[in-house]
Coordinates of C-alpha atoms in Angstrom, one line a residue:
M328 CA 13.5 -9.4 22.7
L329 CA 15.2 -6.3 21.4
T330 CA 13.9 -2.8 22.1
R331 CA 14.7 0.5 20.7
F332 CA 16.8 1.4 23.7
A333 CA 18.8 -1.8 23.3
L334 CA 19.4 -1.0 19.6
R335 CA 21.3 2.2 20.3
P336 CA 24.7 1.8 18.8
A337 CA 27.8 2.0 21.1
G338 CA 29.8 4.2 18.8
R339 CA 30.0 5.0 15.1
P340 CA 33.7 4.5 14.4
A341 CA 33.6 0.8 15.5
L342 CA 30.8 0.1 13.0
R343 CA 32.2 1.7 9.9
S344 CA 31.8 -0.7 7.0
C345 CA 33.6 -1.4 3.8
F346 CA 31.3 1.2 2.2
C347 CA 32.5 3.9 4.6
R348 CA 36.1 2.8 4.2
G349 CA 35.6 2.9 0.4
L350 CA 34.4 6.5 0.7
A351 CA 37.6 7.4 2.7
A352 CA 39.8 5.7 0.0
A353 CA 38.0 7.6 -2.8
S354 CA 38.6 10.8 -0.9
G355 CA 42.3 10.1 -0.5
L356 CA 42.2 9.0 3.1
D357 CA 43.5 5.8 4.6
D358 CA 41.5 3.5 6.9
G359 CA 42.8 5.2 9.9
A360 CA 41.3 8.5 9.1
A361 CA 38.7 9.7 11.6
T362 CA 36.1 10.8 9.1
P363 CA 35.8 10.4 5.3
A364 CA 36.0 13.6 3.4
K365 CA 33.2 15.2 1.4
L366 CA 30.4 13.2 2.9
V367 CA 27.1 15.1 2.3
K368 CA 23.5 14.4 3.3
R369 CA 21.6 13.6 0.1
K370 CA 18.2 12.0 -0.7
V371 CA 18.6 8.4 -1.6
A372 CA 15.9 5.9 -2.8
I373 CA 16.4 2.3 -1.5
V374 CA 14.6 -0.5 -3.3
S375 CA 14.3 -3.5 -1.0
G376 CA 12.4 -6.7 -0.4
Y377 CA 11.8 -8.8 2.7
M378 CA 10.1 -11.8 4.2
G379 CA 7.8 -10.6 6.9
T380 CA 7.7 -13.8 9.0
G381 CA 9.0 -13.3 12.5
Y382 CA 8.7 -9.5 12.4
H383 CA 5.9 -7.3 13.8
G384 CA 5.3 -5.4 10.6
L385 CA 7.5 -2.9 8.7
Q386 CA 7.4 0.3 10.7
M387 CA 9.4 0.7 13.9
N388 CA 7.6 -0.2 17.0
D389 CA 8.7 -0.2 20.6
N390 CA 9.6 -3.6 22.2
V391 CA 9.2 -5.6 19.0
E392 CA 11.4 -6.5 16.1
T393 CA 10.5 -4.8 12.8
I394 CA 11.9 -4.6 9.3
E395 CA 12.9 -1.0 9.6
D396 CA 14.9 -1.8 12.8
E397 CA 17.1 -4.1 10.7
I398 CA 17.4 -1.5 7.8
R399 CA 18.2 1.3 10.3
R400 CA 21.0 -0.7 11.8
A401 CA 22.4 -1.6 8.4
I402 CA 22.4 2.0 7.3
F403 CA 24.2 3.1 10.4
K404 CA 26.8 0.3 10.1
A405 CA 27.4 1.4 6.5
G406 CA 28.3 4.8 7.8
A407 CA 25.4 6.5 5.9
M408 CA 23.7 7.8 9.1
R409 CA 24.9 9.9 12.0
E410 CA 24.4 8.5 15.5
S411 CA 22.4 11.6 16.4
N412 CA 19.8 10.5 13.7
F413 CA 19.6 6.9 14.8
E414 CA 16.7 7.2 17.2
D415 CA 14.6 9.5 15.1
L416 CA 14.5 8.8 11.4
G417 CA 12.3 11.8 10.9
K418 CA 15.6 13.8 11.0
I419 CA 16.6 12.2 7.8
D420 CA 13.2 12.7 6.2
W421 CA 12.6 8.9 6.2
A422 CA 9.6 7.5 4.2
R423 CA 8.4 4.3 2.8
S424 CA 6.2 3.6 -0.2
S425 CA 3.9 1.3 1.8
R426 CA 3.4 -0.1 5.3
T427 CA 2.8 -3.8 5.9
D428 CA 1.4 -5.6 8.9
K429 CA 2.8 -8.4 11.0
G430 CA 3.6 -11.4 8.8
V431 CA 3.1 -9.6 5.5
H432 CA 5.9 -9.9 2.9
A433 CA 7.2 -7.4 0.3
S434 CA 9.0 -8.4 -2.9
C435 CA 9.6 -4.7 -3.8
I436 CA 9.3 -1.7 -1.6
V437 CA 10.9 1.7 -1.8
F438 CA 12.4 3.7 1.1
S439 CA 13.7 7.3 0.9
G440 CA 15.8 9.3 3.2
K441 CA 18.8 11.7 3.4
L442 CA 21.9 9.6 3.8
L443 CA 25.6 10.4 4.0
I444 CA 27.2 9.7 0.7
D445 CA 30.2 10.9 -1.3
E446 CA 28.3 12.6 -4.1
E447 CA 31.4 13.5 -6.1
N448 CA 33.0 10.1 -6.3
K449 CA 30.4 7.5 -5.5
V450 CA 27.3 8.5 -7.5
D451 CA 27.0 7.3 -11.1
P452 CA 26.1 10.4 -13.2
A453 CA 24.0 8.4 -15.7
S454 CA 21.9 6.1 -13.4
G455 CA 22.3 7.9 -10.0
R456 CA 23.3 4.6 -8.3
V457 CA 25.3 5.1 -5.1
K458 CA 28.3 2.8 -5.6
G459 CA 29.0 0.3 -2.8
L460 CA 26.0 1.2 -0.6
K461 CA 23.8 -1.7 -1.8
E462 CA 26.6 -4.2 -1.0
A463 CA 27.3 -2.6 2.4
L464 CA 23.6 -2.7 3.4
N465 CA 23.2 -6.3 2.3
A466 CA 26.4 -7.3 4.2
S467 CA 24.7 -6.2 7.5
L468 CA 21.1 -7.4 6.7
P469 CA 19.8 -10.9 7.3
D470 CA 19.2 -13.1 4.3
N471 CA 15.4 -12.6 4.5
I472 CA 15.9 -8.8 3.8
R473 CA 17.6 -7.7 0.6
V474 CA 18.4 -4.4 -1.0
F475 CA 18.3 -4.3 -4.8
S476 CA 19.4 -0.7 -5.6
C477 CA 20.3 2.6 -4.0
T478 CA 19.8 5.7 -6.1
R479 CA 20.5 9.3 -5.6
V480 CA 17.2 11.2 -6.3
N481 CA 15.7 14.6 -6.2
K482 CA 15.6 16.2 -2.7
R483 CA 11.8 16.6 -2.9
F484 CA 11.1 13.0 -3.6
S485 CA 9.2 11.1 -0.9
A486 CA 8.6 7.4 -1.2
R487 CA 5.2 7.8 0.4
K488 CA 3.9 11.1 -1.0
N489 CA 5.0 10.4 -4.6
C490 CA 3.7 6.8 -4.6
V491 CA 0.5 6.8 -6.7
L492 CA -0.2 3.0 -7.0
R493 CA 0.4 0.0 -4.8
E494 CA 0.3 -3.5 -6.2
Y495 CA -0.4 -6.5 -4.0
E496 CA -1.0 -10.2 -4.5
Y497 CA -2.5 -12.8 -2.2
F498 CA -2.2 -16.5 -2.3
M499 CA -4.7 -18.9 -0.7
P500 CA -4.7 -22.7 -1.0
L501 CA -7.8 -24.0 -2.6
S502 CA -8.2 -26.5 0.3
F503 CA -8.5 -23.5 2.6
L504 CA -11.5 -22.3 0.7
K505 CA -13.1 -25.6 1.1
D506 CA -12.3 -25.8 4.8
S507 CA -13.8 -22.4 5.4
I508 CA -17.3 -23.6 4.7
I509 CA -19.5 -23.4 7.8
G510 CA -22.2 -26.0 8.4
S511 CA -20.8 -28.7 6.2
D512 CA -17.6 -30.6 5.4
G513 CA -17.3 -29.1 1.9
A514 CA -17.9 -32.4 0.1
D515 CA -20.8 -31.0 -1.9
L516 CA -18.9 -27.9 -2.9
D517 CA -18.8 -27.2 -6.6
T518 CA -15.2 -26.0 -6.8
D519 CA -15.4 -24.5 -10.2
E520 CA -18.5 -22.5 -9.2
A521 CA -16.9 -21.4 -5.9
V522 CA -13.8 -20.2 -7.7
A523 CA -15.9 -18.3 -10.3
E524 CA -17.9 -16.7 -7.5
F525 CA -14.8 -15.7 -5.7
C526 CA -13.4 -14.0 -8.8
R527 CA -16.7 -12.3 -9.6
A528 CA -16.8 -10.9 -6.0
L529 CA -13.2 -9.5 -6.4
R530 CA -14.2 -7.7 -9.6
R531 CA -16.9 -5.8 -7.6
Y532 CA -14.2 -3.9 -5.7
E533 CA -12.9 -2.1 -8.8
G534 CA -13.7 1.6 -8.9
V535 CA -14.1 4.2 -6.1
H536 CA -15.8 2.9 -3.0
D537 CA -16.2 3.6 0.7
F538 CA -14.5 0.7 2.4
H539 CA -15.7 1.5 5.9
N540 CA -16.6 -2.2 6.4
F541 CA -13.3 -3.4 5.1
T542 CA -11.0 -2.1 7.8
R543 CA -10.7 -2.1 11.6
S544 CA -13.7 -0.5 13.3
R545 CA -13.4 3.1 14.6
S546 CA -13.7 1.9 18.2
Y547 CA -10.4 0.0 17.6
F548 CA -8.5 3.1 16.7
Y549 CA -10.0 5.1 19.6
K550 CA -9.0 2.4 22.1
M551 CA -5.5 2.0 20.6
Q552 CA -5.0 5.8 20.7
A553 CA -6.1 5.9 24.3
K554 CA -3.7 3.0 25.2
R555 CA -0.9 4.8 23.5
N556 CA -1.6 8.1 25.3
Q557 CA -1.8 6.2 28.6
W558 CA 1.5 4.5 28.0
K559 CA 3.2 7.8 27.0
M560 CA 2.0 9.4 30.2
E561 CA 3.2 6.5 32.3
H562 CA 6.5 6.4 30.5
Q563 CA 7.1 10.1 31.0
R564 CA 6.1 9.9 34.7
N565 CA 8.4 6.9 35.3
A566 CA 11.2 8.5 33.3
A567 CA 10.9 11.6 35.6
E568 CA 11.0 9.4 38.7
A569 CA 13.9 7.4 37.3
Q570 CA 15.8 10.7 36.6
A571 CA 15.1 11.9 40.2
T572 CA 16.6 8.7 41.7
A573 CA 19.4 8.2 39.1
D574 CA 22.0 9.5 41.5
D575 CA 21.0 6.9 44.1
D576 CA 20.5 3.8 42.0
V577 CA 21.0 3.9 38.3
V578 CA 20.3 0.1 37.9
E579 CA 16.9 0.3 39.5
A580 CA 15.9 3.2 37.2
E581 CA 16.8 1.2 34.1
D582 CA 14.9 -1.8 35.3
A583 CA 11.8 0.4 35.8
D584 CA 11.9 1.7 32.2
D585 CA 12.3 -1.8 30.8
G586 CA 9.3 -3.1 32.8
D587 CA 7.0 -0.3 31.6
A588 CA 8.0 -0.8 28.0
D589 CA 7.2 -4.5 28.2
D590 CA 3.7 -3.7 29.4
E591 CA 2.8 -1.7 26.3
E592 CA 0.2 -3.3 24.1
E593 CA 0.8 -2.5 20.5
P594 CA -1.8 -2.8 17.7
T595 CA 0.3 -5.3 15.8
T596 CA -0.1 -7.8 18.7
I597 CA -3.9 -7.9 18.5
D598 CA -5.2 -11.3 17.4
D599 CA -7.7 -11.0 14.6
Y600 CA -9.6 -14.1 15.6
S601 CA -9.8 -13.6 19.4
E602 CA -12.8 -12.5 21.3
E603 CA -11.2 -9.0 21.6
S604 CA -11.1 -8.6 17.8
S605 CA -12.2 -5.2 16.8
Q606 CA -14.7 -6.7 14.4
F607 CA -17.0 -7.3 17.4
E608 CA -16.4 -4.0 19.3
D609 CA -18.1 -1.6 16.9
E610 CA -20.5 1.2 17.3
E611 CA -24.0 0.6 18.4
G612 CA -26.6 0.7 15.7
L613 CA -27.0 -0.6 12.1
T614 CA -25.4 2.3 10.2
R615 CA -22.2 4.2 10.3
K616 CA -21.4 7.8 9.2
L617 CA -19.4 7.7 6.0
L618 CA -16.0 9.5 6.1
T619 CA -13.9 10.7 3.2
R620 CA -10.8 8.9 4.5
H621 CA -12.5 5.5 3.8
R622 CA -12.9 6.2 0.1
R623 CA -10.3 4.3 -1.9
S624 CA -9.7 3.9 -5.6
I625 CA -9.1 0.3 -6.8
Y626 CA -7.7 0.2 -10.3
S627 CA -7.7 -3.6 -10.7
C628 CA -8.8 -6.5 -8.6
S629 CA -8.9 -10.0 -10.1
G630 CA -8.6 -13.6 -9.1
S631 CA -7.3 -16.7 -10.8
L632 CA -6.6 -20.4 -10.0
I633 CA -3.0 -21.5 -10.1
P634 CA -3.0 -25.3 -10.5
D635 CA 0.5 -25.8 -9.0
F636 CA 1.9 -23.2 -6.5
C637 CA 4.4 -24.8 -4.1
G638 CA 2.9 -28.2 -4.8
E639 CA -0.9 -27.6 -4.6
P640 CA -3.6 -25.5 -6.2
H641 CA -3.8 -21.9 -5.0
L642 CA -6.1 -19.0 -5.6
R643 CA -4.2 -15.9 -6.5
V644 CA -5.6 -12.4 -6.0
H645 CA -4.1 -9.4 -7.8
I646 CA -5.0 -5.9 -6.5
V647 CA -3.8 -2.5 -7.6
G648 CA -4.9 0.7 -5.9
Q649 CA -3.8 4.1 -4.8
A650 CA -3.8 3.5 -1.1
F651 CA -5.3 1.0 1.4
L652 CA -6.7 1.1 4.9
L653 CA -5.5 -1.0 7.7
N654 CA -6.3 -4.7 6.9
Q655 CA -8.3 -3.6 3.8
I656 CA -6.9 -6.1 1.4
R657 CA -7.3 -9.0 3.8
C658 CA -10.9 -7.9 4.4
M659 CA -11.5 -7.7 0.6
V660 CA -10.2 -11.3 0.3
G661 CA -12.2 -12.4 3.3
G662 CA -15.4 -10.8 1.8
A663 CA -14.9 -12.6 -1.5
L664 CA -14.2 -15.9 0.4
A665 CA -17.4 -15.4 2.4
V666 CA -19.5 -15.0 -0.8
A667 CA -17.8 -18.0 -2.5
T668 CA -18.5 -20.3 0.5
K669 CA -22.1 -19.0 1.0
G670 CA -21.3 -17.5 4.3
M671 CA -22.5 -14.1 3.1
S672 CA -25.2 -13.4 0.6
R673 CA -24.5 -11.2 -2.5
V674 CA -27.0 -8.7 -1.1
A675 CA -25.1 -8.4 2.2
F676 CA -21.8 -8.2 0.3
D677 CA -23.1 -5.4 -1.9
A678 CA -24.5 -3.6 1.1
A679 CA -21.1 -3.8 2.8
L680 CA -19.4 -2.2 -0.2
L681 CA -22.0 0.3 -1.3
T682 CA -24.0 1.4 1.7
N683 CA -23.5 2.8 5.2
R684 CA -24.8 -0.3 6.8
I685 CA -22.5 -2.1 9.3
V686 CA -21.7 -5.5 7.9
R687 CA -19.1 -7.9 9.5
V688 CA -16.5 -8.8 6.9
P689 CA -14.0 -11.5 7.9
I690 CA -10.3 -10.7 7.8
A691 CA -8.4 -13.2 5.8
P692 CA -5.1 -14.6 7.3
A693 CA -1.9 -12.5 6.7
E694 CA 0.1 -15.6 5.5
G695 CA -0.6 -15.1 1.8
L696 CA -0.3 -11.3 1.4
V697 CA 2.7 -9.9 -0.6
L698 CA 3.4 -6.3 -1.5
L699 CA 4.4 -6.8 -5.2
S700 CA 5.4 -3.3 -6.5
S701 CA 4.7 0.4 -6.5
S702 CA 4.4 3.1 -9.1
F703 CA 5.4 6.8 -8.7
G704 CA 4.1 9.9 -10.4
G705 CA 2.4 13.1 -9.5
K706 CA 3.1 16.7 -10.6
L707 CA 6.8 16.3 -9.7
H708 CA 7.5 13.0 -11.5
T709 CA 11.2 12.6 -10.9
V710 CA 11.3 8.9 -10.1
S711 CA 10.0 5.7 -11.7
L712 CA 10.4 2.2 -10.5
Y713 CA 10.5 0.9 -14.1
P714 CA 10.1 2.6 -17.4
D715 CA 6.3 3.1 -17.8
S716 CA 3.8 5.2 -19.8
N717 CA 4.7 8.3 -17.8
T718 CA 8.5 7.9 -17.8
T719 CA 9.2 9.0 -21.4
L720 CA 7.0 12.1 -20.9
A721 CA 8.6 12.9 -17.5
K722 CA 12.1 12.9 -19.1
E723 CA 11.1 15.7 -21.4
R724 CA 11.5 18.1 -18.5
K725 CA 15.0 19.6 -18.8
D726 CA 15.0 21.2 -15.4
L727 CA 14.7 17.9 -13.4
V728 CA 16.7 14.7 -13.5
H729 CA 14.5 11.6 -13.8
R730 CA 15.7 8.4 -12.2
I731 CA 14.8 4.7 -12.9
L732 CA 15.2 2.7 -9.7
L733 CA 15.5 -0.8 -11.1
N734 CA 17.4 -1.9 -14.2
R735 CA 17.1 -5.3 -15.8
H736 CA 19.8 -6.9 -13.7
E737 CA 18.4 -5.5 -10.4
D738 CA 14.9 -6.6 -11.5
E739 CA 16.1 -10.1 -12.0
E740 CA 17.6 -10.1 -8.5
M741 CA 14.3 -9.0 -7.1
E742 CA 12.3 -11.6 -9.0
K743 CA 14.7 -14.3 -7.9
F744 CA 14.3 -13.2 -4.2
R745 CA 10.5 -13.3 -4.6
E746 CA 10.5 -16.7 -6.2
E747 CA 13.1 -18.4 -3.9
V748 CA 12.4 -16.7 -0.6
I749 CA 9.0 -15.1 -0.4
Y750 CA 6.9 -17.6 -2.5
E751 CA 8.5 -20.5 -0.7
E752 CA 7.6 -19.0 2.7
V753 CA 4.1 -18.3 1.5
G754 CA 3.6 -21.8 0.4
S755 CA 5.0 -23.3 3.6
S756 CA 3.2 -20.8 6.0
W757 CA -0.3 -22.0 5.2
N758 CA -0.2 -24.7 7.8
M759 CA -3.5 -23.8 9.4
E760 CA -4.2 -27.1 11.2
E761 CA -3.6 -25.5 14.6
K762 CA -5.5 -22.3 13.6
M763 CA -8.3 -23.8 11.7
D764 CA -10.7 -24.3 14.6
R765 CA -10.2 -20.7 15.7
W766 CA -10.6 -19.5 12.1
R767 CA -13.9 -21.4 11.7
A768 CA -15.1 -20.1 15.1
Y769 CA -14.2 -16.6 14.0
L770 CA -16.2 -17.0 10.7
E771 CA -19.2 -18.3 12.7
R772 CA -19.1 -15.1 14.8
C773 CA -18.9 -12.9 11.7
Y774 CA -21.8 -14.7 10.1
E775 CA -23.9 -14.8 13.3
A776 CA -23.4 -11.0 13.6
N777 CA -24.7 -10.6 10.1
Q778 CA -27.9 -12.6 10.8
L779 CA -29.3 -9.4 12.4
L780 CA -29.3 -7.8 8.9
D781 CA -32.6 -7.6 7.1
E782 CA -32.0 -8.8 3.6
D783 CA -35.2 -7.2 2.3
E784 CA -34.3 -3.9 3.8
L785 CA -30.8 -4.1 2.3
S786 CA -32.3 -4.9 -1.1
I787 CA -34.5 -1.8 -0.9
A788 CA -31.5 0.3 0.2
L789 CA -29.4 -1.0 -2.7
Y790 CA -32.2 -0.3 -5.1
E791 CA -32.6 3.3 -3.8
L792 CA -28.9 3.7 -4.0
D793 CA -28.9 2.6 -7.6
Q794 CA -31.6 5.2 -8.4
V795 CA -29.7 7.9 -6.7
E796 CA -26.5 6.9 -8.5
L797 CA -28.4 6.9 -11.8
A798 CA -29.9 10.3 -11.1
R799 CA -26.5 11.7 -10.2
K800 CA -24.9 10.3 -13.3
N801 CA -27.7 11.8 -15.5
K802 CA -27.3 15.1 -13.7
N803 CA -23.5 15.1 -14.3
Q804 CA -24.0 14.2 -17.9
S805 CA -26.6 17.0 -18.4
Y806 CA -24.1 19.4 -16.8
V807 CA -21.3 18.3 -19.1
E808 CA -23.6 18.4 -22.2
Q809 CA -24.7 21.9 -21.3
N810 CA -21.0 23.0 -21.1
R811 CA -20.4 21.5 -24.5
I812 CA -23.4 23.3 -26.0
E813 CA -22.2 26.6 -24.5
L814 CA -18.8 25.9 -25.9
A815 CA -20.2 25.4 -29.4
E816 CA -22.6 28.3 -29.4
K817 CA -20.9 30.9 -27.2
G818 CA -17.3 29.7 -26.9
R819 CA -17.5 29.4 -23.1
Q820 CA -15.0 27.1 -21.5
G821 CA -16.3 24.5 -19.0
A822 CA -15.9 20.9 -17.9
L823 CA -16.3 18.7 -21.0
L824 CA -15.6 15.4 -19.5
P825 CA -17.4 13.5 -16.7
K826 CA -16.3 13.5 -13.1
Q827 CA -13.5 11.1 -12.1
F828 CA -12.8 10.5 -15.8
A829 CA -9.0 10.4 -15.2
T830 CA -9.5 7.7 -12.6
K831 CA -11.6 5.6 -14.9
L832 CA -8.9 6.0 -17.6
C833 CA -6.4 4.6 -15.2
V834 CA -8.7 1.7 -14.4
R835 CA -9.5 0.9 -18.0
Y836 CA -6.0 1.1 -19.4
S837 CA -4.0 -0.1 -16.4
V838 CA -1.8 3.0 -16.2
A839 CA -0.7 5.0 -13.2
P840 CA -2.0 8.5 -12.7
G841 CA 0.3 11.0 -14.3
I842 CA 1.3 12.8 -17.5
F843 CA 0.0 10.1 -19.8
T844 CA -3.6 10.4 -18.5
S845 CA -3.4 14.2 -18.5
D846 CA -2.3 14.2 -22.2
L847 CA -5.1 11.7 -23.0
R848 CA -7.7 13.8 -21.4
R849 CA -6.4 16.9 -23.2
A850 CA -6.7 15.2 -26.6
V851 CA -10.2 13.9 -25.9
A852 CA -11.3 17.4 -25.0
R853 CA -9.8 18.7 -28.3
H854 CA -11.7 16.0 -30.2
L855 CA -14.9 17.1 -28.5
K856 CA -14.3 20.7 -29.4
S857 CA -13.5 19.8 -33.0
G858 CA -16.6 17.6 -33.4
K859 CA -14.8 14.4 -33.9
I860 CA -16.6 13.1 -30.8
P861 CA -20.3 14.1 -30.7
L862 CA -21.1 16.7 -28.1
T863 CA -23.9 14.4 -26.9
A864 CA -21.5 11.4 -26.3
D865 CA -21.7 9.9 -22.9
E866 CA -18.9 8.3 -20.9
D867 CA -19.3 4.8 -22.5
E868 CA -19.3 6.3 -26.0
I869 CA -16.2 8.3 -25.3
M870 CA -14.4 5.2 -23.9
A871 CA -15.3 3.3 -27.0
Y872 CA -14.0 6.1 -29.2
I873 CA -10.7 6.0 -27.3
D874 CA -10.5 2.2 -27.8
N875 CA -11.0 2.6 -31.5
Y876 CA -8.6 5.5 -31.9
G877 CA -6.0 4.1 -29.6
P878 CA -5.1 5.6 -26.2
E879 CA -1.4 5.9 -27.1
A880 CA -2.2 7.8 -30.3
L881 CA -4.5 10.2 -28.4
A882 CA -2.0 10.7 -25.7
H883 CA 0.6 11.6 -28.3
E884 CA -1.7 14.2 -29.7
G885 CA -2.3 15.5 -26.2
R886 CA 1.5 15.8 -25.7
K887 CA 1.8 17.9 -28.8
L888 CA -0.9 20.2 -27.6
R889 CA 0.8 20.5 -24.2
L890 CA 4.1 21.3 -25.8
S891 CA 2.5 23.9 -28.1
I892 CA 0.8 25.6 -25.2
R893 CA 4.2 25.9 -23.4
N894 CA 5.9 27.3 -26.4

């Protein structure tokens, strides 16, 4: 098994690729020249896709093979990275739009980093594409990892910080749903009703919720952090001992380092269905303190039945959200599966999603999860994956160059890779015969743990929560209405729209946060001030008004207002 130490390149000149030689030729140097002229470090966005089978996740991890290890080697071989930056990608401001776990695939993911390029001769001025870099990277990458485009972007662009939406899909054989029924053989299962219940449960995730039950428990993170700290201390101590004895026996020192590295236990190696699974090592008690970091916005979550996917019926889950916790999507799928197969009641499911009660939600297998796409935005909107509702507005800024990362041809390449490589792997990887007994035993442990829950108490808690939510909504509405009255009578400025209105616009109209929703909110506020929308209108009435008027037309009015304010 390769380690980071083993991945250190022997020397840069020997690994110079055709891309690097092309840079030399463009600069008037022959292949024998020591260094290409005019190579500068510039921020580049790389759009890639990969099949996650056989890798321990995306992010680099000691002692295991990861996707970023392969990409790092390819960048170095292309001559786009200095050897001094090879071990620490933080030196090139490396970032990725998403992180995936072991066995999870990605049909489209964006990386960003400062790479060595010939900006004068190898960057297309119209599209920003770095000529030859895509081909050089693909020449060094295995067939299950592909690069679709390489684009010169603004130096302040970060694939992680500027990513505002992540889009995932999950495929599950319909037979797996039937096999997940505990207590019967599934012969009496009403398939249509189970599928409908599965899809209804998925819809419950939409909106802003606290997903503390839909991720690894906190004790898991505490234990993993303690293990990492312990390993670092041992590694530093052994490294010091090895350095002290290096003059006597260099070989023994190297063997000691390798042995310690092999003993490290990384989070990616934890078996979700083992007795050591974090789902059963949680805090004592029935409730958990809610934390802000567990609140996540889900813009869309839906399910459908595909009659023929790789030769048999599959359930497809489509999820769009801002960001996700560790294993959150798999827990969301597992929760919907538990409700559909009667392993979890609707009351327990709602309690897991809406209250601070500790409810065991099963983690669905990783085999069917695919990172589908990402959207970029924010105040500094300089990059879009595709042309979208925010792209045209972002291009109005004359002081910044806006880049589109995928054109039609590159998008077709990405779709072909997804269809021929990723989907084929997803369809063939659901061979759960060997794992099925462990999976069912894992479900039984989840359901047994939930038997301690008092359904009546949960129902009361949910009712009280509904009353609190209703009171909060009425209070916010009263506050907004008072602001509107003061605006009409005294001209005072205040909040005219409900809280989280922009998020609800994104959910309702399936758009990424950005300039479009800002212009839409600006136009709605103007219509409230002018009396076109009654000052007493609540959120539902405002949404209905937007539907009738047209969100695009309102956003266009908001754009005119924004430009008039600037001028």
